[in-house]
Tab-separated table of C-alpha atoms and ligand atoms in Angstrom:
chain	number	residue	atom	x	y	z
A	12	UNK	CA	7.052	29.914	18.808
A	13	UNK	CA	6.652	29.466	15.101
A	14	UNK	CA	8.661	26.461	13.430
A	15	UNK	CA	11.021	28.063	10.731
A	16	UNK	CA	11.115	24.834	8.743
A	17	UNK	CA	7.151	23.488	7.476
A	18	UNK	CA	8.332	20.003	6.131
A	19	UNK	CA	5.047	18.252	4.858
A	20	UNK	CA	5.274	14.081	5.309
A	21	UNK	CA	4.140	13.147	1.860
A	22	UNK	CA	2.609	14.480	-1.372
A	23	UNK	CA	2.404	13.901	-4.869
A	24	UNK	CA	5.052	15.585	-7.453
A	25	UNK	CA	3.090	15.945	-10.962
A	26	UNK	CA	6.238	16.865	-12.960
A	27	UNK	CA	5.711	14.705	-16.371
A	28	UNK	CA	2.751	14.981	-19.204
A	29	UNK	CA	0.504	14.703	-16.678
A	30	UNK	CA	-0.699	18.706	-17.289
A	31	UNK	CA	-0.647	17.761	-20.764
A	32	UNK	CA	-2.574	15.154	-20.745
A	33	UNK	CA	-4.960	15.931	-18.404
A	34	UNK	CA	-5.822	19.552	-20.491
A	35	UNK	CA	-6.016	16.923	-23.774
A	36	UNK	CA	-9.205	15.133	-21.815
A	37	UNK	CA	-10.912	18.924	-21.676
A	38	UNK	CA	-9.641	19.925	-25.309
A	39	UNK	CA	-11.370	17.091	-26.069
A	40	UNK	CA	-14.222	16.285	-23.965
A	41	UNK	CA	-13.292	12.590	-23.240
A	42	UNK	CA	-13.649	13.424	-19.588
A	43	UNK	CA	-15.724	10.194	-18.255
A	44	UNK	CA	-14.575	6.602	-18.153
A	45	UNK	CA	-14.238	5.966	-21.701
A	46	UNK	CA	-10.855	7.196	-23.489
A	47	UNK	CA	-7.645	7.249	-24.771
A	48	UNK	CA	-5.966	7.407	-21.178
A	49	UNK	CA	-7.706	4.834	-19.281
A	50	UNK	CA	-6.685	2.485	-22.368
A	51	UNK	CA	-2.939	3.019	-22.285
A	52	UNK	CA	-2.584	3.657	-18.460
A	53	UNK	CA	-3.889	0.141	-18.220
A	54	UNK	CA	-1.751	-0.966	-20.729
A	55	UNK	CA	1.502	0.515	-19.874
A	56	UNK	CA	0.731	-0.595	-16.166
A	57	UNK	CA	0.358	-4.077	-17.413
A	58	UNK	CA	3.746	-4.177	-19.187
A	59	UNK	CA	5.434	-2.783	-16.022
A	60	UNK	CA	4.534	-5.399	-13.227
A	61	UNK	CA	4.849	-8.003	-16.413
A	62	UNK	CA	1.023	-9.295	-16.299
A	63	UNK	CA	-0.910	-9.976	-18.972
A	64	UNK	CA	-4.028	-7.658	-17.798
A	65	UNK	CA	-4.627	-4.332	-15.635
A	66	UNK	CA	-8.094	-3.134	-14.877
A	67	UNK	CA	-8.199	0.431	-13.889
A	68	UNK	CA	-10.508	1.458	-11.114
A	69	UNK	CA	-11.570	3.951	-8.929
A	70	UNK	CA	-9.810	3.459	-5.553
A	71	UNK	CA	-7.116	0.903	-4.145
A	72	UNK	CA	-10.482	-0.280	-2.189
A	73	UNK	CA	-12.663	-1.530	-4.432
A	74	UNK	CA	-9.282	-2.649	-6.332
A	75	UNK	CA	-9.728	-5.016	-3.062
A	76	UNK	CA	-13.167	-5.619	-3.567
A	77	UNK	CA	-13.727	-6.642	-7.579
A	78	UNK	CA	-11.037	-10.076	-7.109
A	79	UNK	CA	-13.147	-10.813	-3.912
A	80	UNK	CA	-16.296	-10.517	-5.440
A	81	UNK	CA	-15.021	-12.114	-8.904
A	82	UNK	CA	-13.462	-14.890	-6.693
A	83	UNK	CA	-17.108	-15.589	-5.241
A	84	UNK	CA	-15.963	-14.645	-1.589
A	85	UNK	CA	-19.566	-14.123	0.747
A	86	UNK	CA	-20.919	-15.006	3.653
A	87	UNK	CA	-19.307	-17.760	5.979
A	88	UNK	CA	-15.998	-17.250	4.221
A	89	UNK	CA	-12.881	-16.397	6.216
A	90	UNK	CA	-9.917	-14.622	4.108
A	91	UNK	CA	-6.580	-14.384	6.257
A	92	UNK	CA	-5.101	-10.701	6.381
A	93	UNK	CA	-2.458	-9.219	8.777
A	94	UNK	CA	-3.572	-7.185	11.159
A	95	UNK	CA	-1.112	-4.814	10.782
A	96	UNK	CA	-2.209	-2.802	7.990
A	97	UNK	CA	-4.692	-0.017	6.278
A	98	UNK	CA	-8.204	-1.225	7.122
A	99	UNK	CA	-9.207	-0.943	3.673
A	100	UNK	CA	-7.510	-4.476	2.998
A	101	UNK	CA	-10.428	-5.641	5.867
A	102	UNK	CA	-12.940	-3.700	4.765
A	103	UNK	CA	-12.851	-4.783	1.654
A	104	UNK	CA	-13.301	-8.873	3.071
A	105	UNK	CA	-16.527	-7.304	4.822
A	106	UNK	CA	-17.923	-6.129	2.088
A	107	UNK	CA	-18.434	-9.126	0.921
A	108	UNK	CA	-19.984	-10.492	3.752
A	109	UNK	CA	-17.107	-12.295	4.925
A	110	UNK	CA	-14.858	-12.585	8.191
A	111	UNK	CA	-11.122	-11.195	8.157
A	112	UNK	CA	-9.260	-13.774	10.079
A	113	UNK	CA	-5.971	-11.772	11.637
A	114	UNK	CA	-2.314	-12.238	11.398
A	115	UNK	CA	0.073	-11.066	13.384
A	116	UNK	CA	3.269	-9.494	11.679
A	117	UNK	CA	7.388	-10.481	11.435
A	118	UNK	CA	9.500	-8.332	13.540
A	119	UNK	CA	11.753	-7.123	11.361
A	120	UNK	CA	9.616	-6.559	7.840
A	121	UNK	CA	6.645	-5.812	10.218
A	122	UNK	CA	4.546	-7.966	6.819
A	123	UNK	CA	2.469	-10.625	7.799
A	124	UNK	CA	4.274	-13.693	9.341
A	125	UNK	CA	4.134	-16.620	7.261
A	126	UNK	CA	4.765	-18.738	9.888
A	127	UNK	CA	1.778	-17.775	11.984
A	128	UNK	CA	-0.998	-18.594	9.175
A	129	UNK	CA	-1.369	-22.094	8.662
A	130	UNK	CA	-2.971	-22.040	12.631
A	131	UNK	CA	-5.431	-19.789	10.731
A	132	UNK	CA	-6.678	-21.749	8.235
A	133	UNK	CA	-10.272	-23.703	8.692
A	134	UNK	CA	-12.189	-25.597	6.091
A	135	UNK	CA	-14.074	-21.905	5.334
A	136	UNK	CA	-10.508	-20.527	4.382
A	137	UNK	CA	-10.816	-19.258	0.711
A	138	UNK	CA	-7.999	-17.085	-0.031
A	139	UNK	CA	-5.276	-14.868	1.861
A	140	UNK	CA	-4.380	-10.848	1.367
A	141	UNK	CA	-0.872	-10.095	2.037
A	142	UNK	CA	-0.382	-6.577	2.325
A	143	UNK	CA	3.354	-5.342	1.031
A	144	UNK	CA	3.518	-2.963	3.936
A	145	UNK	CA	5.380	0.766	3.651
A	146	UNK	CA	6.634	-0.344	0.268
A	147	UNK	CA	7.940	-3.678	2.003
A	148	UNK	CA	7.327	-6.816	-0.008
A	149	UNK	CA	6.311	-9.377	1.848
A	150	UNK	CA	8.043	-13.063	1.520
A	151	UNK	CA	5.768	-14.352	-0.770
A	152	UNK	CA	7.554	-17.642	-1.566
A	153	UNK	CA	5.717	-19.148	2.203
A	154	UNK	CA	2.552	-17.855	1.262
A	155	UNK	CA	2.312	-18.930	-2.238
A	156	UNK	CA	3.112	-22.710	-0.599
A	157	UNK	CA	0.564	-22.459	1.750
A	158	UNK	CA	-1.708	-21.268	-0.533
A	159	UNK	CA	-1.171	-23.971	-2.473
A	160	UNK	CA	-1.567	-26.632	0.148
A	161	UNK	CA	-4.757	-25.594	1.145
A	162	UNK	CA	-5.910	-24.525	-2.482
A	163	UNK	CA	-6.616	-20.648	-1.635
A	164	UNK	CA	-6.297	-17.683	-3.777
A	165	UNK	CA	-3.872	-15.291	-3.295
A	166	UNK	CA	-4.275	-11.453	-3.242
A	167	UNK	CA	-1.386	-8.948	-3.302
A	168	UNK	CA	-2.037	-5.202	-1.484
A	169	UNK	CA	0.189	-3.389	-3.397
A	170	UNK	CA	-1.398	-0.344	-2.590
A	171	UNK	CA	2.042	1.108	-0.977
A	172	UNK	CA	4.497	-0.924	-2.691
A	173	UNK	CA	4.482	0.171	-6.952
A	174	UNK	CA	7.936	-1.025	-8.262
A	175	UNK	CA	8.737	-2.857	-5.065
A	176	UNK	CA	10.851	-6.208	-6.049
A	177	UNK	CA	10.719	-9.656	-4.400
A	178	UNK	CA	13.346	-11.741	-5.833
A	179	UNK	CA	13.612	-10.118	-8.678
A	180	UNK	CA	9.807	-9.569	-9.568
A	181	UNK	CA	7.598	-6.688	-9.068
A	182	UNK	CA	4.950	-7.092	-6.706
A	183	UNK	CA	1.571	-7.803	-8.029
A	184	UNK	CA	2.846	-10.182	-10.253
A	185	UNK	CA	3.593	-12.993	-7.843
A	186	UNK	CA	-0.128	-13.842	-6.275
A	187	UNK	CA	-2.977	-14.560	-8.447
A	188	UNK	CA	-4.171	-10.789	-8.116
A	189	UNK	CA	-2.210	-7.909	-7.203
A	190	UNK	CA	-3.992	-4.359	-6.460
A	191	UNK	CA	-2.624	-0.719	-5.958
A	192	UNK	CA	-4.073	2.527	-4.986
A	193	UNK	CA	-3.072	5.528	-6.678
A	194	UNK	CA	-4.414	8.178	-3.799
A	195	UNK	CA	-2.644	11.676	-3.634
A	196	UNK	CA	-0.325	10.351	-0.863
A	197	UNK	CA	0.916	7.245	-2.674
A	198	UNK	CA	4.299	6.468	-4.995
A	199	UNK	CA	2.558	7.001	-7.893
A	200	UNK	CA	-1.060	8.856	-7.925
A	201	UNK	CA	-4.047	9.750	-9.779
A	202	UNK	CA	-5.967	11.591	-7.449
A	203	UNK	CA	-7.608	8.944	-6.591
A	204	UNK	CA	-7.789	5.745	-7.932
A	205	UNK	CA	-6.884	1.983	-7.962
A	206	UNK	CA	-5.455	-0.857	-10.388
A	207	UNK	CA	-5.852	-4.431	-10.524
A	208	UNK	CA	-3.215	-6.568	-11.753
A	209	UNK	CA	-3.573	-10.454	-12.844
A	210	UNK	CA	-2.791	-13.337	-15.361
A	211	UNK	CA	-5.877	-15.287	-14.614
A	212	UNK	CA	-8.379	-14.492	-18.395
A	213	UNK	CA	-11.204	-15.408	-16.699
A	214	UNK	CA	-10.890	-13.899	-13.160
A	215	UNK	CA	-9.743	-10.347	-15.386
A	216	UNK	CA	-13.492	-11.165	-17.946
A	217	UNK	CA	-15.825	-11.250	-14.384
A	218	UNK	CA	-13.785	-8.481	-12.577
A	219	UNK	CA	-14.417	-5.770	-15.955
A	220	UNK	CA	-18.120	-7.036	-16.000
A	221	UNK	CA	-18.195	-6.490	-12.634
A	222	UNK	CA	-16.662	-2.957	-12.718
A	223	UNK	CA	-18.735	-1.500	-15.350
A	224	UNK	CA	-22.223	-2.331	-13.315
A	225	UNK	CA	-22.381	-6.405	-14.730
A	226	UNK	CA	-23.872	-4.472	-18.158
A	227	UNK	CA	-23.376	-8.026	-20.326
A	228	UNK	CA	-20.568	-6.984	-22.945
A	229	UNK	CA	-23.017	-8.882	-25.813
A	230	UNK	CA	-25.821	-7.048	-25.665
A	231	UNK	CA	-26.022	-3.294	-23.819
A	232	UNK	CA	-27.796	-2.607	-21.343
A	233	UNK	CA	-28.747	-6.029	-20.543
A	234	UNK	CA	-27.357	-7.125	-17.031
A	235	UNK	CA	-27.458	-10.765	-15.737
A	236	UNK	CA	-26.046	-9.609	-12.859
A	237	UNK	CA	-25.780	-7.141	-9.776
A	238	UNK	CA	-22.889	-5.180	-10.821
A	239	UNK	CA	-21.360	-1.714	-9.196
A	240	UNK	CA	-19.592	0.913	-10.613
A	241	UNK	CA	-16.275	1.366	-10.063
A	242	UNK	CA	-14.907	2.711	-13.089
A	243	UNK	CA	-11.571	5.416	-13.207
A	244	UNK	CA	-12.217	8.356	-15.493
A	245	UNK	CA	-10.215	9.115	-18.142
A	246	UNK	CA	-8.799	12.462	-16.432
A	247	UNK	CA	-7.298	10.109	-14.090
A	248	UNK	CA	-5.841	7.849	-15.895
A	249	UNK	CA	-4.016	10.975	-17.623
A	250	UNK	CA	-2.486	11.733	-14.814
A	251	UNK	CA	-1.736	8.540	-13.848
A	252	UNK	CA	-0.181	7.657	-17.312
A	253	UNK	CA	2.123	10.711	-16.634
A	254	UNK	CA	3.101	9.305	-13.350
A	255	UNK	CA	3.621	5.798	-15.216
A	256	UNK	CA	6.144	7.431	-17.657
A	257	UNK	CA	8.333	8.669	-14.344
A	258	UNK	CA	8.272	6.119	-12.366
A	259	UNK	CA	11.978	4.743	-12.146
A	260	UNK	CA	12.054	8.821	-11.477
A	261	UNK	CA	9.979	8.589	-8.908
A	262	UNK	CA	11.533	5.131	-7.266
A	263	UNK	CA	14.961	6.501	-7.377
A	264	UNK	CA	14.148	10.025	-5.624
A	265	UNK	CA	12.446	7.781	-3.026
A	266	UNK	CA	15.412	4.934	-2.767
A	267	UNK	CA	17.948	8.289	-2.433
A	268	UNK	CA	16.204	9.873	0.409
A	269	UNK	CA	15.945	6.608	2.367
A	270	UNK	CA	19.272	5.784	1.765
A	271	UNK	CA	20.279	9.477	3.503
A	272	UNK	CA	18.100	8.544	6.436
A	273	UNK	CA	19.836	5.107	6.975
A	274	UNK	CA	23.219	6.869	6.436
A	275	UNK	CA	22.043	9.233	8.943
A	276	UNK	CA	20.229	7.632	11.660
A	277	UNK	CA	21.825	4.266	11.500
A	278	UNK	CA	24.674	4.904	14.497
A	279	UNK	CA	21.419	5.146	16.489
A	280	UNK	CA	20.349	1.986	17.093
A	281	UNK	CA	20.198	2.161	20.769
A	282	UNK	CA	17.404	5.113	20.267
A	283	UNK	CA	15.410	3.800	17.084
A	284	UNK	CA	15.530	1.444	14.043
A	285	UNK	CA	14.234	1.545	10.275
A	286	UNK	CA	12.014	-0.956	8.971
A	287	UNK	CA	14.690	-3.625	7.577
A	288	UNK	CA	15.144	-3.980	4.112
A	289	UNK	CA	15.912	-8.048	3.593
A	290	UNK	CA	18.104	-9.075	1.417
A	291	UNK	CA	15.658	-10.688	-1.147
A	292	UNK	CA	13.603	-7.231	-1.073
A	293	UNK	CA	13.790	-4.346	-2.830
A	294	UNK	CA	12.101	-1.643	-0.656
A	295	UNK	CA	9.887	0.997	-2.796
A	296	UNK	CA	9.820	3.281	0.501
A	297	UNK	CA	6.272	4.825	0.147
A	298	UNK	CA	7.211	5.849	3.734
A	299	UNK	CA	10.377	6.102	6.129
A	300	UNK	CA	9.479	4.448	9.091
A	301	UNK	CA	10.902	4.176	12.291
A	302	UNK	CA	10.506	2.244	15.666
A	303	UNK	CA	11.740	3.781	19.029
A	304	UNK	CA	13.657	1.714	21.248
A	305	UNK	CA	12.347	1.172	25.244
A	306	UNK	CA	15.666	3.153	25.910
A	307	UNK	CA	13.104	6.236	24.936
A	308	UNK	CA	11.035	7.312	28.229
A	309	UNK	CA	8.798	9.492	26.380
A	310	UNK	CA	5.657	8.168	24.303
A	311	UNK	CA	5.990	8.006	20.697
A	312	UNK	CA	3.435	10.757	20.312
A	313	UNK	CA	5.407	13.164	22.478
A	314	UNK	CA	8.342	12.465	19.988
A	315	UNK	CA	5.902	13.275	17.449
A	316	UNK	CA	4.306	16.326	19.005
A	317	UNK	CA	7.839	17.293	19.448
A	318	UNK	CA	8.757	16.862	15.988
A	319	UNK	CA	5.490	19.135	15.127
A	320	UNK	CA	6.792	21.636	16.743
A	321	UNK	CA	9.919	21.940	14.746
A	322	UNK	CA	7.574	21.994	11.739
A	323	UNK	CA	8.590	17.992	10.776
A	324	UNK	CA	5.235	16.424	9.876
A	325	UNK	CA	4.966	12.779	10.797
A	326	UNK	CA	2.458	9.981	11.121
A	327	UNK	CA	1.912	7.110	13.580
A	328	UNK	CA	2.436	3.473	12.245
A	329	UNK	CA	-1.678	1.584	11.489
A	330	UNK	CA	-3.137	0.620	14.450
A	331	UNK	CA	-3.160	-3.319	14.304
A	332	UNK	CA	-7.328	-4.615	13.289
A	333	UNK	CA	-7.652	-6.448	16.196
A	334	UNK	CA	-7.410	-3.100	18.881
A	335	UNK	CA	-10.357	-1.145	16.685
A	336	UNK	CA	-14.254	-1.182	16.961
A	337	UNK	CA	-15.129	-3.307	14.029
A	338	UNK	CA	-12.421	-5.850	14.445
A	339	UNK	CA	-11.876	-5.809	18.460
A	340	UNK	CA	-10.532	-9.040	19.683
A	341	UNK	CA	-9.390	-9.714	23.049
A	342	UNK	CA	-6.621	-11.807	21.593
A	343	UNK	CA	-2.798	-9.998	21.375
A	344	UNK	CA	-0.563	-9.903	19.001
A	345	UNK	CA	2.602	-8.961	20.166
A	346	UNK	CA	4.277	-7.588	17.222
A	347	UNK	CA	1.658	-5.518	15.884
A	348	UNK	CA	0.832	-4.410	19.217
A	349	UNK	CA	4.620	-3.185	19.739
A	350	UNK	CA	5.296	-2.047	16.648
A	351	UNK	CA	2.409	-0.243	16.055
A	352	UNK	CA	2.558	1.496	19.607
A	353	UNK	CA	6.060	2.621	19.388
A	354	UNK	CA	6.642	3.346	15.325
A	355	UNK	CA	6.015	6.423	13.299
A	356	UNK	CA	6.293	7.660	9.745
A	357	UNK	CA	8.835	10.349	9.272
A	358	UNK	CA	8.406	12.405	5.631
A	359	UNK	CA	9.091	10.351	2.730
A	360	UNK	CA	8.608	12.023	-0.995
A	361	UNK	CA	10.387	12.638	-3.950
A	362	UNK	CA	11.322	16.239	-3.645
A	363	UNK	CA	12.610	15.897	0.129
A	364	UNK	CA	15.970	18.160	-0.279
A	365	UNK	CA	19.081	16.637	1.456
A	366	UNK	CA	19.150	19.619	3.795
A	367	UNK	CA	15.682	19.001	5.299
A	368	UNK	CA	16.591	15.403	5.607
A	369	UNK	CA	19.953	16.176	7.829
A	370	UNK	CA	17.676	18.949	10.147
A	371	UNK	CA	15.140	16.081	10.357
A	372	UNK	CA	17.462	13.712	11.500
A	373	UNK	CA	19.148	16.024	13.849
A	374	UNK	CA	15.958	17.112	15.816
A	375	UNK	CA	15.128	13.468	15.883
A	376	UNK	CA	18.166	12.352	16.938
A	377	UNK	CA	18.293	15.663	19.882
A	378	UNK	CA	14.740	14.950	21.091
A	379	UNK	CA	15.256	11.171	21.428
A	380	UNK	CA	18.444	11.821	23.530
A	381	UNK	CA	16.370	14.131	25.444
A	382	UNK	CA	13.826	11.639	26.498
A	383	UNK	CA	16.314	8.540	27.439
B	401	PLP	C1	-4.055	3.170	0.612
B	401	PLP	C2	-4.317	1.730	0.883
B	401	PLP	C3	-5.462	1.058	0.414
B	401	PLP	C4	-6.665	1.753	-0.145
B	401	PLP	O1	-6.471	2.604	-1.149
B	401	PLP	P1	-7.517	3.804	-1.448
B	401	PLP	O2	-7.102	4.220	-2.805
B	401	PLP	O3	-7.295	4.839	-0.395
B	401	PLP	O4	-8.894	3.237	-1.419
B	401	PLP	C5	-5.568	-0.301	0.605
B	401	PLP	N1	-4.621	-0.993	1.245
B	401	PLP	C6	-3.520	-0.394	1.744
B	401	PLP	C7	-2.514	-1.231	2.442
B	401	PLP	C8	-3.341	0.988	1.601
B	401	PLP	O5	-2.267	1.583	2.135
């Protein structure tokens, strides 16, 4: 039988100048790296996380990679990350040469656990990744401490989390480096596409040298070092400046639909939860997750298969670092490994109509009663 309803789990919503702007690159041939667009994109994406620089680039990856690289990371150097997360934030460490020590996450934010770190931390510690998780900031007050015990650098994954608040301040602004991805399934996109956020002059001076293939900004063509080139193009940054100029837009469609699901699927507790926001967080909700309860006898992917079959698109939660090929360990880690076995993404964009949101809820809530 053919689903009536064909609800997709994410996308991007190009609404703003983005058209505009985007046809101004081709009226005008500034379609490469250099331009107009990249300029004020980086700009304007500066003034909104309140930093003093943003370096445009072209993925949230190698948004990962330039502050290692800048920050001198190679091999024999071990940079904590949680291993609940997108591998990119790991890949990015072995890139460099170096080892991703794992993290287990908290329970209830599912971020990396502060309190589980410090056992971490050898004398070939240089720096830690947090990863703001789903749009989730992490309790970054802990981790900047640590960090400054043990004098490490720290790096903020903001790749799911634009416009997410801890304590008042938008993430990317509270480590020494914050990074975003602006792929086509993210708050804000360009296609693809990343950003790099910081304060630090210097750190901002060797991450543009090394972005722009370590071409010595004296004298042209002349490198002193091995660089790489991981520029954005102008047509992205278009687009991405016309996503900039929407983005409480954006936030708020996101922060509505959540709150429907919560109002929704809250009297459920026994079946599922969501994700908890804390108090000291505000939640930018890249993605609606939820975690079934052991009161549900079915696997999560038969929910999910289920779901399919009503035409509700959803994804499973990361599987932890630690349970895949390049980063097998025997070692558990219990919430990760829970989480991540019994969690799923349900859809989560800014154009999700309150009617698909109530028939979403009420096939999850029918199959999950199903199964108990
Ligand atoms: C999406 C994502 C990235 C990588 O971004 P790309 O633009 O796809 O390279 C990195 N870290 C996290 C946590 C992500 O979700």
């Amino acid at each position: 039988m053919k689903a009536v309803k064909n609800i997709p789990l994410a996308g991007p919503v190009l609404n703003g100048n983005e058209k505009k702007y985007v046809m101004d690159c081709i009226d005008t041939g500034w379609i490469s790296s250099n331009g107009k667009y990249v300029t004020a994109f980086e700009q304007n994406f500066a003034k909104y996380c309140g930093v003093k620089h943003a370096l445009s680039c072209a993925n949230g990856t190698v948004a990962l990679h330039l502050p290692l690289l800048a920050y001198g990371v190679g091999q024999g150097d071990e940079i904590i990350v949680p291993t609940f997360t997108y591998i990119a934030t790991a890949n990015a460490v072995t890139y460099c040469g170096a080892t991703p020590v794992l993290v287990d996450c908290e329970p209830d934010t599912w971020n990396m656990n502060p309190k589980l770190i410090e056992e971490k931390i050898t004398d070939k510690t240089k720096g830690i990744i947090v990863v703001h998780l789903y749009g989730h900031p992490v309790d970054m007050d802990p981790i900047m401490e640590i960090a400054r015990k043990y004098n490490l650098f720290v790096i903020e994954d903001a790749a799911e989390a634009h416009g997410a608040e801890y304590k008042g301040k938008v993430v990317g602004s509270i480590g020494d480096v914050g990074t975003f991805s602006f792929f086509g399934n993210k708050i804000i996109s360009t296609g693809e596409g990343g950003m790099i956020t910081t304060n630090n002059e210097d750190l901002a001076a060797r991450m543009r040298l090394l972005r722009g293939q370590g071409m010595d900004p004296e004298r042209r063509y002349w490198f002193n070092v091995v660089g790489y080139n991981y520029r954005m193009t102008n047509m992205q940054a278009a687009i991405g400046l016309g996503q900039l100029e929407n983005i409480e837009w954006h936030l708020e469609k996101r922060k509505n639909v959540a709150n429907a699901y919560i109002r929704e699927l809250s009297e459920y507790k026994d079946l599922f939860t969501i994700q908890t926001e804390m108090p000291w967080a505000k939640h930018s909700y890249w993605m609606v997750s939820i975690l079934l309860t052991d009161k549900i006898k079915s696997s999560r992917d038969e929910i999910m298969m289920l779901l399919g079959n009503d035409g509700i698109e959803t994804r499973p939660l990361f599987y932890p670092m630690h349970q895949m090929p390049p980063y097998y360990e025997e070692s558990t880690y219990p919430s990760a490994d829970l989480i991540s076995a019994r969690g799923f993404n349900i859809p989560t964009n800014a154009v999700l109509s309150e009617s698909d949101i109530t028939y979403i809820c009420e096939r999850l809530v029918y199959h999950c009663e199903k199964n108990t």
